[in-house]
Tab-separated table of C-alpha atoms in Angstrom:
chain	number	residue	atom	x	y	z
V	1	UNK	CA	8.892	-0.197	-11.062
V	2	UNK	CA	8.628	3.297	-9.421
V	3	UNK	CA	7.690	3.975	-5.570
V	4	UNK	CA	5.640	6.130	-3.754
V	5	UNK	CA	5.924	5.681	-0.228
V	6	UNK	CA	3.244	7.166	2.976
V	7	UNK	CA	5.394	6.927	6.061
V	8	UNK	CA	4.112	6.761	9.672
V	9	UNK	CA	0.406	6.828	9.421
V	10	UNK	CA	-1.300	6.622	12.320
V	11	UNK	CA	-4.501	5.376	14.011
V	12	UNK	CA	-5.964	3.746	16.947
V	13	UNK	CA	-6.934	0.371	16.389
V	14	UNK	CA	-8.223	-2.264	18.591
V	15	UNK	CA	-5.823	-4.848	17.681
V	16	UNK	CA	-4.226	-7.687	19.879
V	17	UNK	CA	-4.877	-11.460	21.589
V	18	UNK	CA	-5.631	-9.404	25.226
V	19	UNK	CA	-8.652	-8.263	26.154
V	20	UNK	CA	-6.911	-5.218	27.895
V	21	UNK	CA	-5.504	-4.330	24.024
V	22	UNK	CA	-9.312	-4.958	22.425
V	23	UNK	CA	-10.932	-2.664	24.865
V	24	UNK	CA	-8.602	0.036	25.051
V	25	UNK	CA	-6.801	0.232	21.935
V	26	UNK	CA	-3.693	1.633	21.023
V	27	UNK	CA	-1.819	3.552	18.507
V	28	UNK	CA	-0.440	1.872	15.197
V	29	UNK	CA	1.348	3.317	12.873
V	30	UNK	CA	1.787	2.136	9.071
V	31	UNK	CA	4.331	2.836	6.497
V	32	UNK	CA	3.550	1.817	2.802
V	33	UNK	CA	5.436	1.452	-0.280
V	34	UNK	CA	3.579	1.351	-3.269
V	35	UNK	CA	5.066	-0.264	-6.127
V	36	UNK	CA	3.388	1.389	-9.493
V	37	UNK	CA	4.348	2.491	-13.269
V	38	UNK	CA	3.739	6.545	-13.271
V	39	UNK	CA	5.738	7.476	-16.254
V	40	UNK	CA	2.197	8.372	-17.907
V	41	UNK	CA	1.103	10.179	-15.209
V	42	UNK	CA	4.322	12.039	-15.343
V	43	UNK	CA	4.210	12.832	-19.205
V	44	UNK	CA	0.588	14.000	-18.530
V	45	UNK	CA	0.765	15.764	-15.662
V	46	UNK	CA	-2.408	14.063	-14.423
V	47	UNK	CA	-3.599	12.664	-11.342
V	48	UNK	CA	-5.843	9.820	-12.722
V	49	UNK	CA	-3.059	8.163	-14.155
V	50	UNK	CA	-1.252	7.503	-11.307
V	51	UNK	CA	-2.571	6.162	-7.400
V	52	UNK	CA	-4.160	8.963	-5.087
V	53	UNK	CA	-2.127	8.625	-2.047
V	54	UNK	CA	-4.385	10.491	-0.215
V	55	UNK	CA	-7.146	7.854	-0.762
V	56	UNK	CA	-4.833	5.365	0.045
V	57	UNK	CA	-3.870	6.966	3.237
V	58	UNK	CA	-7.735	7.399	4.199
V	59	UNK	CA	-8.149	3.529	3.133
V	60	UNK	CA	-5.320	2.412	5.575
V	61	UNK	CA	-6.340	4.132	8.152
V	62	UNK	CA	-9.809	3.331	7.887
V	63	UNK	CA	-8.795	-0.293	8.214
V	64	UNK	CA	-6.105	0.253	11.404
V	65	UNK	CA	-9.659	1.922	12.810
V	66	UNK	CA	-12.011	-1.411	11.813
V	67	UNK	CA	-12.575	-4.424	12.654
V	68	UNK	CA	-10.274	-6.366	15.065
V	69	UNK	CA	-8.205	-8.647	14.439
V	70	UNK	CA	-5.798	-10.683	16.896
V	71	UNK	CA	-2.379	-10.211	15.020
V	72	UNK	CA	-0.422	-7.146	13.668
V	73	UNK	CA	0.248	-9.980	10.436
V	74	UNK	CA	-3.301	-10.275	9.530
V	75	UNK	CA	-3.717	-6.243	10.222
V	76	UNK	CA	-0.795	-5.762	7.526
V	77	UNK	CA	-2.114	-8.642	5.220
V	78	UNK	CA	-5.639	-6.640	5.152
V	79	UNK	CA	-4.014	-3.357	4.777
V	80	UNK	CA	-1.509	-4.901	1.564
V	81	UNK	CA	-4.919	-5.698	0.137
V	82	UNK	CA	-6.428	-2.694	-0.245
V	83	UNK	CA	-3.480	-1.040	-1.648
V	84	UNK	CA	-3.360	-3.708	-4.397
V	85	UNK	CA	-7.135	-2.838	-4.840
V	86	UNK	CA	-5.985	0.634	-6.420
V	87	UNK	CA	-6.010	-0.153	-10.586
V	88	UNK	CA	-1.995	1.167	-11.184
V	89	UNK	CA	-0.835	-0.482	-7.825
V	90	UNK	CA	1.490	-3.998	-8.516
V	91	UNK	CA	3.444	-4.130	-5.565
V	92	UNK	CA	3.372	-3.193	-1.976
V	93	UNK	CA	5.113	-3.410	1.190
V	94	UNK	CA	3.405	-2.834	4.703
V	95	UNK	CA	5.216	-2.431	7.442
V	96	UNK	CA	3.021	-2.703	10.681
V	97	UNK	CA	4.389	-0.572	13.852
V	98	UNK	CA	3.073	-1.367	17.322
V	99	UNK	CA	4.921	0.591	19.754
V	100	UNK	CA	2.552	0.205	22.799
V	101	UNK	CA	2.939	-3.919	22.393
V	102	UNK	CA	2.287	-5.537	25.598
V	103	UNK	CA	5.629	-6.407	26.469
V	104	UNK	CA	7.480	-6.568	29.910
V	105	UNK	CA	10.903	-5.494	29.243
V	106	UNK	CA	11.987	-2.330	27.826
V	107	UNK	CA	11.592	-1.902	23.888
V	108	UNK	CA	11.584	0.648	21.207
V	109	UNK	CA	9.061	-0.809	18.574
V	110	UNK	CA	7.684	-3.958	17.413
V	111	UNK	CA	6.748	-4.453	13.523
V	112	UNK	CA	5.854	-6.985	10.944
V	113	UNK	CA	6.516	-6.478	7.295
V	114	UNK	CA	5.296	-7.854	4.584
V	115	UNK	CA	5.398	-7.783	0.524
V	116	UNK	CA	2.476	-8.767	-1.514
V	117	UNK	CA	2.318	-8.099	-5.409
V	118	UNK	CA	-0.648	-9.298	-7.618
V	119	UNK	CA	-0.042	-12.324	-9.271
């Protein structure tokens, strides 16, 4: 299986259990692999043939931007879904940053990652 991979895209999102996180928000940022064939697309040169990562990135972002939810899991388990909405897509792995987490000791980043693949 071949990968194309969107690193670090970012949105605001309203994400979190605290009401401080739901009414201010705060920046996530999403990194994607997409697991797909694209030899065709290759040997054809041609766009349809393979997944528009552009539309995927407007997708994602569209659903860090949406409707809350309470955990950074269910955020990446909704993003993992529309990827595997795209026709070519078998595989993908979302990995879910949240580097403004509410938490009271220093920290670099928190993230969740998951895989999901249709069955």
């Amino acid at each position: 299986m071949d990968r194309v991979a969107l690193r670090g895209l970012r949105a605001r999102g309203h994400h979190g259990v605290f009401p401080k996180e739901r009414e201010e928000g705060q920046t996530f940022i999403v990194d994607l692999v997409l697991g797909l064939d694209t030899r065709q697309a290759a040997a054809d040169d041609d766009l349809a043939k393979t997944v528009h990562y552009g539309v995927v990135a407007e997708e994602v972002v569209a659903v860090v931007e949406g409707e809350p939810v309470n955990l950074i899991e269910t955020l990446a388990e909704r993003i993992a879904q529309v990827c595997l909405k795209h026709e070519g897509v078998r595989e993908v792995e979302v990995q879910v940053h949240k580097p403004d987490a509410p938490i009271t000791v220093p920290f670099d980043d928190v993230t969740v990652t998951i895989t999901r693949s249709r069955v």
